[in-house]
Tab-separated table of C-alpha atoms in Angstrom:
chain	number	residue	atom	x	y	z
A	237	UNK	CA	-0.384	-12.544	8.767
A	238	UNK	CA	0.845	-13.060	5.182
A	239	UNK	CA	3.999	-11.022	5.748
A	240	UNK	CA	5.274	-13.360	8.470
A	241	UNK	CA	4.491	-16.392	6.314
A	242	UNK	CA	6.271	-14.948	3.254
A	243	UNK	CA	9.234	-14.053	5.428
A	244	UNK	CA	9.364	-17.638	6.695
A	245	UNK	CA	9.285	-18.945	3.105
A	246	UNK	CA	12.077	-16.566	2.080
A	247	UNK	CA	14.408	-17.532	4.923
A	248	UNK	CA	13.703	-21.267	5.030
A	249	UNK	CA	13.767	-22.041	1.281
A	250	UNK	CA	16.843	-23.576	-0.347
A	251	UNK	CA	15.909	-23.612	-4.031
A	252	UNK	CA	17.879	-22.059	-6.923
A	253	UNK	CA	15.558	-19.048	-6.809
A	254	UNK	CA	16.266	-18.521	-3.118
A	255	UNK	CA	20.027	-18.588	-3.819
A	256	UNK	CA	19.789	-16.251	-6.791
A	257	UNK	CA	21.393	-12.827	-5.984
A	258	UNK	CA	18.806	-10.416	-4.572
A	259	UNK	CA	19.783	-7.463	-6.757
A	260	UNK	CA	19.396	-9.512	-9.946
A	261	UNK	CA	16.065	-10.866	-8.727
A	262	UNK	CA	14.771	-7.334	-8.157
A	263	UNK	CA	15.890	-6.272	-11.658
A	264	UNK	CA	14.241	-9.363	-13.181
A	265	UNK	CA	11.035	-8.768	-11.228
A	266	UNK	CA	10.874	-5.129	-12.343
A	267	UNK	CA	11.543	-6.144	-15.967
A	268	UNK	CA	8.759	-8.695	-15.763
A	269	UNK	CA	6.388	-6.099	-14.290
A	270	UNK	CA	7.367	-3.759	-17.132
A	271	UNK	CA	6.422	-6.464	-19.644
A	272	UNK	CA	3.114	-7.162	-17.899
A	273	UNK	CA	2.218	-3.472	-17.961
A	274	UNK	CA	3.222	-2.956	-21.577
A	275	UNK	CA	1.959	-6.213	-23.120
A	276	UNK	CA	-1.340	-5.770	-24.900
A	277	UNK	CA	-2.457	-9.331	-25.553
A	278	UNK	CA	-4.160	-11.550	-22.984
A	279	UNK	CA	-2.395	-14.623	-24.393
A	280	UNK	CA	1.092	-13.240	-23.625
A	281	UNK	CA	-0.039	-12.375	-20.148
A	282	UNK	CA	-1.240	-15.937	-19.629
A	283	UNK	CA	2.193	-17.139	-20.810
A	284	UNK	CA	3.936	-14.847	-18.292
A	285	UNK	CA	1.621	-16.081	-15.536
A	286	UNK	CA	2.377	-19.686	-16.518
A	287	UNK	CA	6.109	-18.845	-16.307
A	288	UNK	CA	5.634	-17.325	-12.839
A	289	UNK	CA	3.607	-20.323	-11.641
A	290	UNK	CA	6.224	-22.731	-12.941
A	291	UNK	CA	8.883	-20.741	-11.018
A	292	UNK	CA	6.787	-21.098	-7.859
A	293	UNK	CA	6.556	-24.855	-8.359
A	294	UNK	CA	10.244	-25.236	-9.284
A	295	UNK	CA	11.232	-23.260	-6.178
A	296	UNK	CA	9.133	-25.653	-4.091
A	297	UNK	CA	7.070	-22.801	-2.724
A	298	UNK	CA	3.477	-23.534	-1.637
A	299	UNK	CA	1.580	-22.804	-4.839
A	300	UNK	CA	-1.963	-22.628	-3.463
A	301	UNK	CA	-1.030	-20.355	-0.555
A	302	UNK	CA	0.885	-17.955	-2.829
A	303	UNK	CA	-1.933	-18.022	-5.370
A	304	UNK	CA	-4.461	-17.132	-2.663
A	305	UNK	CA	-2.308	-14.240	-1.403
A	306	UNK	CA	-1.960	-12.922	-4.967
A	307	UNK	CA	-5.748	-12.803	-5.305
A	308	UNK	CA	-6.055	-10.060	-2.687
A	309	UNK	CA	-5.393	-7.060	-4.995
A	310	UNK	CA	-8.079	-8.415	-7.333
A	311	UNK	CA	-10.686	-7.008	-4.926
A	312	UNK	CA	-9.604	-3.492	-5.945
A	313	UNK	CA	-8.963	-4.451	-9.565
A	314	UNK	CA	-12.511	-5.826	-9.850
A	315	UNK	CA	-13.904	-2.316	-9.296
A	316	UNK	CA	-11.779	-1.020	-12.185
A	317	UNK	CA	-12.570	-4.034	-14.348
A	318	UNK	CA	-16.302	-3.777	-13.685
A	319	UNK	CA	-16.268	-0.085	-14.617
A	320	UNK	CA	-14.484	-1.017	-17.855
A	321	UNK	CA	-16.989	-3.706	-18.887
A	322	UNK	CA	-18.255	-1.381	-21.612
A	323	UNK	CA	-15.100	-2.283	-23.521
A	324	UNK	CA	-15.881	-5.992	-23.427
A	325	UNK	CA	-14.885	-9.079	-21.527
A	326	UNK	CA	-11.380	-9.226	-23.044
A	327	UNK	CA	-10.527	-5.931	-21.413
A	328	UNK	CA	-12.089	-7.113	-18.156
A	329	UNK	CA	-9.777	-10.151	-18.084
A	330	UNK	CA	-6.727	-8.144	-19.184
A	331	UNK	CA	-7.140	-5.850	-16.172
A	332	UNK	CA	-7.415	-8.826	-13.822
A	333	UNK	CA	-4.488	-10.666	-15.447
A	334	UNK	CA	-2.268	-7.586	-15.222
A	335	UNK	CA	-2.987	-7.132	-11.536
A	336	UNK	CA	-2.600	-10.859	-10.868
A	337	UNK	CA	0.689	-10.917	-12.818
A	338	UNK	CA	2.299	-8.000	-10.997
A	339	UNK	CA	1.088	-9.210	-7.597
A	340	UNK	CA	2.408	-12.739	-8.252
A	341	UNK	CA	5.789	-11.323	-9.340
A	342	UNK	CA	6.119	-9.274	-6.154
A	343	UNK	CA	4.991	-12.119	-3.900
A	344	UNK	CA	7.394	-14.518	-5.623
A	345	UNK	CA	10.237	-12.033	-5.105
A	346	UNK	CA	9.360	-11.539	-1.470
A	347	UNK	CA	8.830	-15.232	-0.714
A	348	UNK	CA	12.213	-16.157	-2.204
A	349	UNK	CA	14.338	-13.263	-0.892
A	350	UNK	CA	14.933	-12.458	2.792
A	351	UNK	CA	14.004	-8.875	3.574
A	352	UNK	CA	17.518	-7.765	4.670
A	353	UNK	CA	18.695	-8.686	1.154
A	354	UNK	CA	15.872	-6.753	-0.515
A	355	UNK	CA	16.497	-3.658	1.594
A	356	UNK	CA	20.278	-3.956	1.170
A	357	UNK	CA	19.795	-4.010	-2.612
A	358	UNK	CA	17.373	-1.083	-2.448
A	359	UNK	CA	20.127	0.792	-0.595
A	360	UNK	CA	21.862	1.234	-3.966
A	361	UNK	CA	18.892	3.301	-5.187
A	362	UNK	CA	17.346	4.864	-2.072
A	363	UNK	CA	19.204	6.968	0.543
A	364	UNK	CA	20.713	4.974	3.400
A	365	UNK	CA	18.537	6.813	5.915
A	366	UNK	CA	15.411	5.507	4.147
A	367	UNK	CA	16.754	1.952	4.208
A	368	UNK	CA	17.225	2.293	7.968
A	369	UNK	CA	13.537	3.221	8.278
A	370	UNK	CA	12.606	0.157	6.149
A	371	UNK	CA	14.663	-2.150	8.367
A	372	UNK	CA	13.201	-0.724	11.542
A	373	UNK	CA	9.652	-0.858	10.197
A	374	UNK	CA	10.029	-4.431	9.146
A	375	UNK	CA	11.438	-5.418	12.505
A	376	UNK	CA	8.690	-3.459	14.270
A	377	UNK	CA	5.969	-5.286	12.330
A	378	UNK	CA	6.927	-8.600	13.914
A	379	UNK	CA	7.366	-7.096	17.385
A	380	UNK	CA	3.991	-5.363	17.223
A	381	UNK	CA	2.292	-8.346	15.695
A	382	UNK	CA	3.228	-10.543	18.641
A	383	UNK	CA	1.815	-7.836	20.958
A	384	UNK	CA	-1.273	-7.624	18.785
A	385	UNK	CA	-1.870	-11.371	19.042
A	386	UNK	CA	-2.227	-10.956	22.820
A	387	UNK	CA	-4.467	-7.922	22.379
A	388	UNK	CA	-6.600	-9.868	19.912
A	389	UNK	CA	-7.077	-12.611	22.456
A	390	UNK	CA	-8.273	-10.019	24.978
A	391	UNK	CA	-10.532	-8.500	22.329
A	392	UNK	CA	-12.085	-11.903	21.608
A	393	UNK	CA	-12.616	-12.535	25.318
A	394	UNK	CA	-14.517	-9.263	25.490
A	395	UNK	CA	-16.841	-10.454	22.746
A	396	UNK	CA	-14.873	-9.642	19.596
A	397	UNK	CA	-16.622	-7.816	16.800
A	398	UNK	CA	-20.384	-8.366	17.020
A	399	UNK	CA	-22.825	-6.807	14.598
A	400	UNK	CA	-25.470	-7.001	17.356
A	401	UNK	CA	-23.446	-4.642	19.536
A	402	UNK	CA	-21.676	-2.293	17.101
A	403	UNK	CA	-20.989	0.484	19.614
A	404	UNK	CA	-19.358	-1.802	22.154
A	405	UNK	CA	-17.470	-3.684	19.437
A	406	UNK	CA	-16.067	-0.517	17.873
A	407	UNK	CA	-15.140	0.847	21.293
A	408	UNK	CA	-13.238	-2.356	22.128
A	409	UNK	CA	-11.601	-2.316	18.695
A	410	UNK	CA	-10.482	1.309	19.146
A	411	UNK	CA	-9.115	0.566	22.623
A	412	UNK	CA	-7.184	-2.427	21.247
A	413	UNK	CA	-5.523	-0.276	18.595
A	414	UNK	CA	-4.967	2.559	21.069
A	415	UNK	CA	-3.160	0.152	23.355
A	416	UNK	CA	-1.132	-1.166	20.404
A	417	UNK	CA	-0.075	2.375	19.503
A	418	UNK	CA	0.977	3.160	23.072
A	419	UNK	CA	2.939	-0.086	23.321
A	420	UNK	CA	4.502	0.709	19.953
A	421	UNK	CA	5.512	4.198	21.068
A	422	UNK	CA	7.039	2.872	24.293
A	423	UNK	CA	8.864	0.103	22.436
A	424	UNK	CA	10.184	2.544	19.833
A	425	UNK	CA	11.651	4.680	22.632
A	426	UNK	CA	13.242	1.611	24.253
A	427	UNK	CA	14.509	0.481	20.858
A	428	UNK	CA	16.047	3.907	20.242
A	429	UNK	CA	17.737	3.927	23.652
A	430	UNK	CA	19.183	0.485	22.905
A	431	UNK	CA	20.442	1.645	19.532
A	432	UNK	CA	22.025	4.763	21.024
A	433	UNK	CA	23.781	2.636	23.593
A	434	UNK	CA	25.270	0.578	20.766
A	435	UNK	CA	26.440	3.702	18.931
A	436	UNK	CA	23.622	4.208	16.439
A	437	UNK	CA	24.634	6.825	13.844
A	438	UNK	CA	21.430	6.852	11.803
A	439	UNK	CA	22.463	3.810	9.773
A	440	UNK	CA	22.061	0.056	10.243
A	441	UNK	CA	24.868	-2.054	8.794
A	442	UNK	CA	23.969	-5.162	6.817
A	443	UNK	CA	25.992	-8.055	5.490
A	444	UNK	CA	25.776	-8.069	1.694
A	445	UNK	CA	27.566	-11.455	1.459
A	446	UNK	CA	24.482	-13.100	2.914
A	447	UNK	CA	22.556	-12.107	-0.212
A	448	UNK	CA	24.808	-13.769	-2.800
A	449	UNK	CA	25.021	-17.288	-4.259
A	450	UNK	CA	27.232	-18.682	-1.501
A	451	UNK	CA	25.098	-17.596	1.433
A	452	UNK	CA	24.405	-21.201	2.445
B	236	UNK	CA	-11.045	-0.410	2.368
B	237	UNK	CA	-11.695	3.140	3.385
B	238	UNK	CA	-9.462	4.266	0.523
B	239	UNK	CA	-8.420	2.850	-2.838
B	240	UNK	CA	-5.209	0.890	-3.214
B	241	UNK	CA	-4.605	1.519	-6.900
B	242	UNK	CA	-3.308	-1.698	-8.461
B	243	UNK	CA	-0.579	-2.073	-11.120
B	244	UNK	CA	-1.268	-1.981	-14.829
B	245	UNK	CA	-4.405	0.132	-14.662
B	246	UNK	CA	-3.129	3.681	-14.940
B	247	UNK	CA	-1.024	5.114	-17.770
B	248	UNK	CA	2.751	4.990	-17.329
B	249	UNK	CA	3.061	8.799	-17.392
B	250	UNK	CA	0.662	9.128	-14.490
B	251	UNK	CA	2.343	6.710	-12.104
B	252	UNK	CA	5.770	8.086	-13.040
B	253	UNK	CA	4.387	11.520	-12.123
B	254	UNK	CA	3.261	10.014	-8.789
B	255	UNK	CA	6.835	8.901	-8.050
B	256	UNK	CA	8.200	12.297	-9.093
B	257	UNK	CA	5.736	14.198	-6.884
B	258	UNK	CA	6.459	11.935	-3.924
B	259	UNK	CA	10.210	12.331	-4.405
B	260	UNK	CA	9.663	16.100	-4.613
B	261	UNK	CA	7.743	16.124	-1.335
B	262	UNK	CA	10.393	14.040	0.421
B	263	UNK	CA	13.052	16.344	-1.026
B	264	UNK	CA	11.250	19.422	0.349
B	265	UNK	CA	11.279	17.923	3.858
B	266	UNK	CA	14.823	16.517	3.593
B	267	UNK	CA	16.111	19.293	5.880
B	268	UNK	CA	13.830	18.168	8.691
B	269	UNK	CA	14.729	14.499	8.086
B	270	UNK	CA	18.450	15.303	8.139
B	271	UNK	CA	18.125	17.378	11.297
B	272	UNK	CA	16.253	14.680	13.217
B	273	UNK	CA	17.863	11.623	11.644
B	274	UNK	CA	19.670	10.632	14.830
B	275	UNK	CA	16.694	11.363	17.058
B	276	UNK	CA	14.046	8.982	18.365
B	277	UNK	CA	11.812	10.082	15.499
B	278	UNK	CA	13.030	7.338	13.127
B	279	UNK	CA	12.083	4.419	15.427
B	280	UNK	CA	8.762	6.199	16.050
B	281	UNK	CA	8.059	6.535	12.309
B	282	UNK	CA	9.003	2.868	11.854
B	283	UNK	CA	6.664	1.865	14.681
B	284	UNK	CA	3.754	3.839	13.228
B	285	UNK	CA	4.453	2.407	9.784
B	286	UNK	CA	4.314	-1.051	11.386
B	287	UNK	CA	1.020	-0.210	13.143
B	288	UNK	CA	-0.426	0.924	9.793
B	289	UNK	CA	0.790	-2.204	7.975
B	290	UNK	CA	-0.769	-4.411	10.681
B	291	UNK	CA	-4.057	-2.498	10.673
B	292	UNK	CA	-4.231	-2.620	6.861
B	293	UNK	CA	-3.621	-6.330	6.780
B	294	UNK	CA	-6.409	-7.124	9.246
B	295	UNK	CA	-9.989	-7.191	8.112
B	296	UNK	CA	-12.994	-6.453	10.285
B	297	UNK	CA	-14.304	-9.949	9.584
B	298	UNK	CA	-18.042	-9.597	9.053
B	299	UNK	CA	-17.629	-6.387	7.019
B	300	UNK	CA	-14.536	-7.104	4.853
B	301	UNK	CA	-13.096	-3.668	5.627
B	302	UNK	CA	-9.714	-2.790	6.961
B	303	UNK	CA	-8.703	0.345	8.778
B	304	UNK	CA	-5.601	2.475	8.093
B	305	UNK	CA	-4.991	4.521	11.225
B	306	UNK	CA	-3.477	7.052	8.815
B	307	UNK	CA	-5.163	10.005	10.527
B	308	UNK	CA	-4.023	8.879	13.992
B	309	UNK	CA	-0.473	8.426	12.672
B	310	UNK	CA	-0.603	11.772	10.866
B	311	UNK	CA	-1.737	13.579	14.022
B	312	UNK	CA	1.041	12.110	16.170
B	313	UNK	CA	3.889	12.161	13.620
B	314	UNK	CA	3.122	15.489	11.950
B	315	UNK	CA	2.963	16.124	8.168
B	316	UNK	CA	6.622	15.703	7.116
B	317	UNK	CA	7.287	12.451	8.950
B	318	UNK	CA	3.886	11.089	8.009
B	319	UNK	CA	4.657	11.461	4.273
B	320	UNK	CA	7.778	9.361	4.811
B	321	UNK	CA	5.749	6.892	6.881
B	322	UNK	CA	3.085	6.490	4.159
B	323	UNK	CA	5.785	5.804	1.553
B	324	UNK	CA	7.339	3.093	3.726
B	325	UNK	CA	3.900	1.567	4.396
B	326	UNK	CA	2.935	1.498	0.718
B	327	UNK	CA	6.235	0.006	-0.383
B	328	UNK	CA	6.024	-2.778	2.200
B	329	UNK	CA	2.369	-3.425	1.319
B	330	UNK	CA	3.302	-3.614	-2.369
B	331	UNK	CA	5.821	-6.347	-1.516
B	332	UNK	CA	2.996	-8.672	-0.634
B	333	UNK	CA	0.621	-7.607	-3.350
B	334	UNK	CA	-1.516	-5.179	-1.365
B	335	UNK	CA	-1.431	-2.262	-3.817
B	336	UNK	CA	0.767	-2.045	-6.890
B	337	UNK	CA	4.531	-1.519	-6.936
B	338	UNK	CA	4.459	0.918	-9.864
B	339	UNK	CA	1.751	2.997	-8.184
B	340	UNK	CA	3.500	3.238	-4.785
B	341	UNK	CA	4.073	6.939	-5.524
B	342	UNK	CA	0.399	7.643	-6.195
B	343	UNK	CA	-0.857	5.450	-3.348
B	344	UNK	CA	1.592	7.186	-0.992
B	345	UNK	CA	0.336	10.595	-2.097
B	346	UNK	CA	-3.272	9.544	-1.446
B	347	UNK	CA	-2.498	8.173	2.020
B	348	UNK	CA	-0.241	11.162	2.765
B	349	UNK	CA	-3.177	13.418	1.941
B	350	UNK	CA	-5.289	11.503	4.496
B	351	UNK	CA	-2.736	11.924	7.267
B	352	UNK	CA	-1.765	15.518	6.506
B	353	UNK	CA	-5.371	16.687	6.110
B	354	UNK	CA	-6.284	14.752	9.247
B	355	UNK	CA	-3.488	16.479	11.158
B	356	UNK	CA	-4.640	20.003	10.238
B	357	UNK	CA	-8.351	19.230	10.590
B	358	UNK	CA	-7.868	17.688	14.012
B	359	UNK	CA	-5.929	20.758	15.162
B	360	UNK	CA	-8.714	23.043	13.944
B	361	UNK	CA	-11.677	20.886	15.025
B	362	UNK	CA	-10.301	20.255	18.497
B	363	UNK	CA	-10.794	23.931	19.329
B	364	UNK	CA	-14.348	23.934	18.005
B	365	UNK	CA	-15.678	20.536	19.094
B	366	UNK	CA	-13.843	20.243	22.453
B	367	UNK	CA	-14.501	16.484	22.643
B	368	UNK	CA	-11.485	14.543	21.291
B	369	UNK	CA	-13.575	11.635	19.971
B	370	UNK	CA	-15.813	13.916	17.875
B	371	UNK	CA	-12.865	15.928	16.581
B	372	UNK	CA	-11.147	12.645	15.698
B	373	UNK	CA	-14.242	11.260	13.980
B	374	UNK	CA	-14.848	14.432	11.945
B	375	UNK	CA	-11.209	14.879	10.925
B	376	UNK	CA	-10.863	11.216	9.873
B	377	UNK	CA	-14.184	11.211	8.014
B	378	UNK	CA	-13.445	14.447	6.141
B	379	UNK	CA	-9.840	13.633	5.317
B	380	UNK	CA	-10.829	10.192	4.004
B	381	UNK	CA	-13.596	11.739	1.949
B	382	UNK	CA	-11.165	14.247	0.429
B	383	UNK	CA	-8.425	11.696	-0.153
B	384	UNK	CA	-10.930	9.410	-1.901
B	385	UNK	CA	-11.744	12.293	-4.202
B	386	UNK	CA	-8.020	12.711	-4.790
B	387	UNK	CA	-7.800	9.020	-5.764
B	388	UNK	CA	-10.874	9.448	-7.969
B	389	UNK	CA	-9.232	12.485	-9.556
B	390	UNK	CA	-6.152	10.382	-10.337
B	391	UNK	CA	-8.347	7.723	-11.966
B	392	UNK	CA	-10.287	10.440	-13.820
B	393	UNK	CA	-7.038	11.837	-15.227
B	394	UNK	CA	-5.932	8.310	-16.083
B	395	UNK	CA	-9.227	7.215	-17.628
B	396	UNK	CA	-8.827	9.623	-20.525
B	397	UNK	CA	-5.704	7.676	-21.312
B	398	UNK	CA	-6.897	4.213	-20.348
B	399	UNK	CA	-7.436	3.062	-23.911
B	400	UNK	CA	-3.865	3.870	-24.868
B	401	UNK	CA	-2.590	2.525	-21.557
B	402	UNK	CA	-4.086	-0.866	-22.307
B	403	UNK	CA	-3.400	-0.624	-25.997
B	404	UNK	CA	-6.539	-2.547	-26.854
B	405	UNK	CA	-8.846	-1.342	-29.483
B	406	UNK	CA	-7.807	1.252	-31.953
B	407	UNK	CA	-6.773	4.833	-32.022
B	408	UNK	CA	-7.881	6.789	-35.022
B	409	UNK	CA	-6.428	10.197	-35.305
B	410	UNK	CA	-6.719	10.942	-39.010
B	411	UNK	CA	-5.441	14.453	-38.485
B	412	UNK	CA	-2.183	13.039	-37.029
B	413	UNK	CA	-1.599	10.550	-39.857
B	414	UNK	CA	1.302	11.466	-42.042
B	415	UNK	CA	2.021	10.450	-45.595
B	416	UNK	CA	0.119	10.532	-48.850
B	417	UNK	CA	-2.826	8.507	-47.808
B	418	UNK	CA	-5.211	9.382	-45.026
B	419	UNK	CA	-7.520	6.587	-43.922
B	420	UNK	CA	-10.782	7.619	-42.399
B	421	UNK	CA	-12.907	4.681	-41.316
B	422	UNK	CA	-15.290	6.442	-38.953
B	423	UNK	CA	-16.450	9.875	-38.019
B	424	UNK	CA	-14.587	11.507	-35.098
B	425	UNK	CA	-17.852	11.888	-33.115
B	426	UNK	CA	-18.459	8.143	-33.279
B	427	UNK	CA	-14.934	7.460	-32.118
B	428	UNK	CA	-15.306	9.889	-29.219
B	429	UNK	CA	-18.499	8.134	-28.167
B	430	UNK	CA	-16.770	4.750	-28.265
B	431	UNK	CA	-13.776	5.906	-26.190
B	432	UNK	CA	-16.016	7.329	-23.494
B	433	UNK	CA	-17.798	3.956	-23.274
B	434	UNK	CA	-14.500	2.170	-22.536
B	435	UNK	CA	-14.345	3.140	-18.897
B	436	UNK	CA	-17.574	3.980	-17.143
B	437	UNK	CA	-16.359	6.561	-14.656
B	438	UNK	CA	-19.839	7.097	-13.214
B	439	UNK	CA	-20.148	3.401	-12.428
B	440	UNK	CA	-16.688	3.499	-10.857
B	441	UNK	CA	-17.564	6.620	-8.860
B	442	UNK	CA	-20.784	5.027	-7.625
B	443	UNK	CA	-18.966	1.870	-6.474
B	444	UNK	CA	-16.092	3.692	-4.768
B	445	UNK	CA	-18.248	6.253	-3.019
B	446	UNK	CA	-20.820	3.596	-2.087
B	447	UNK	CA	-18.328	1.220	-0.469
B	448	UNK	CA	-16.071	4.040	0.678
B	449	UNK	CA	-18.722	5.878	2.651
B	450	UNK	CA	-19.154	2.878	4.971
B	451	UNK	CA	-15.363	2.758	5.351
B	452	UNK	CA	-15.093	6.471	6.179
B	453	UNK	CA	-17.691	6.142	8.942
B	454	UNK	CA	-15.983	3.042	10.367
B	455	UNK	CA	-12.527	4.592	10.201
B	456	UNK	CA	-13.880	7.833	11.671
B	457	UNK	CA	-15.461	6.022	14.616
B	458	UNK	CA	-12.353	3.963	15.298
B	459	UNK	CA	-10.072	7.008	14.919
B	460	UNK	CA	-12.252	8.953	17.351
B	461	UNK	CA	-12.130	6.041	19.798
B	462	UNK	CA	-8.349	5.583	19.475
B	463	UNK	CA	-7.635	9.313	19.923
B	464	UNK	CA	-9.967	9.510	22.909
B	465	UNK	CA	-8.245	6.481	24.482
B	466	UNK	CA	-4.780	7.944	23.847
B	467	UNK	CA	-5.829	11.271	25.357
B	468	UNK	CA	-7.230	9.590	28.481
B	469	UNK	CA	-4.274	7.267	29.042
B	470	UNK	CA	-1.557	9.727	28.066
B	471	UNK	CA	-2.727	13.333	28.300
B	472	UNK	CA	-0.606	15.731	26.276
B	473	UNK	CA	0.200	13.151	23.611
B	474	UNK	CA	-1.075	15.454	20.851
B	475	UNK	CA	1.014	18.372	22.008
B	476	UNK	CA	4.366	16.554	21.709
């Protein structure tokens, strides 16, 4: 899953971008997204993309992998771009470049900033209770994903998804997700009991020092 | 892809700002319930369902290039208020890795919230009529996805009237708005109107979204029906909690 890979990149990297304070990085990323949305010329957008790509290379992040991940939202953008073809090819490419630019900015931010730092910085804008939900969700993703890997193995052993047998495949698929949900519900209860035992007051504390220049 | 993940830079600024405002308004309305249950086991449950949705949205059904949401299943189990919060968390996390735009998190959350909330009420109503959980699940997922797609299409339809100014390409001639001594009129207003409507072919867009979407609604409906039926068999009473 991309999320696990980006998380690995964010926590294992040691470049200047990784050491840059998270709050400032978020502000810069949002400013850049603002520019991408407001800029009207394709050439300027290409320049911004070139800047983002050079940041990826300078931060020693895997360029091709990040580029491939950033292509994903283009699937949806292509529908918009295709419907706008009446306006000409320039418009078509501007739509794609805008989507590619904003996606690359977000992926670069996420692959160079550990998630506790992002959520800790968001805590200055969003209510603390919401940040707690973000933390728990993020943690749950990795817990559930490891469970899902086992379920996926079982699903494959039962034939996986076969177009020849759609009914059986969909039934197996639904059971796999049903099982994942039940495991998730049980784990969330266990998680809550653990938190209560440790004195959970609806808020998870985080170390802001970890997210500054001298974290390493 | 049973719903649209609106990307960044496509809709006018005013529209996605409105999306954020509406979402904040909804969360504000339910803040009492969130405050009351903030120390309960509901928060880890919401987080777990958000995680299930993120995982399901990041996995494609390989030969078909579709992904499922499980938004209706989550909506049914969490209930409307907590599901709105859940959909916001899901969309924000998805936006972090480029799956849906960051500026349109508000709008995307509203669309997915509509799926879950409609699914919740439809499932409650259809369960009494259809008796069989799998059919009630299928119908509620199919209908709520259909309606939420129309909501997304409505958002694009509102935005498309502004798309030319949102992109800033081309030209805007409003001779009646021009101030000063000179008034330049280079084309007739009817011609301009015709040109603007050709900028974004909404019918083409509608055809593509409904064409691809309909396969997604059926798939999601079948899987939702299957998941709900499984949950009911393994843990009876799960929908009453």
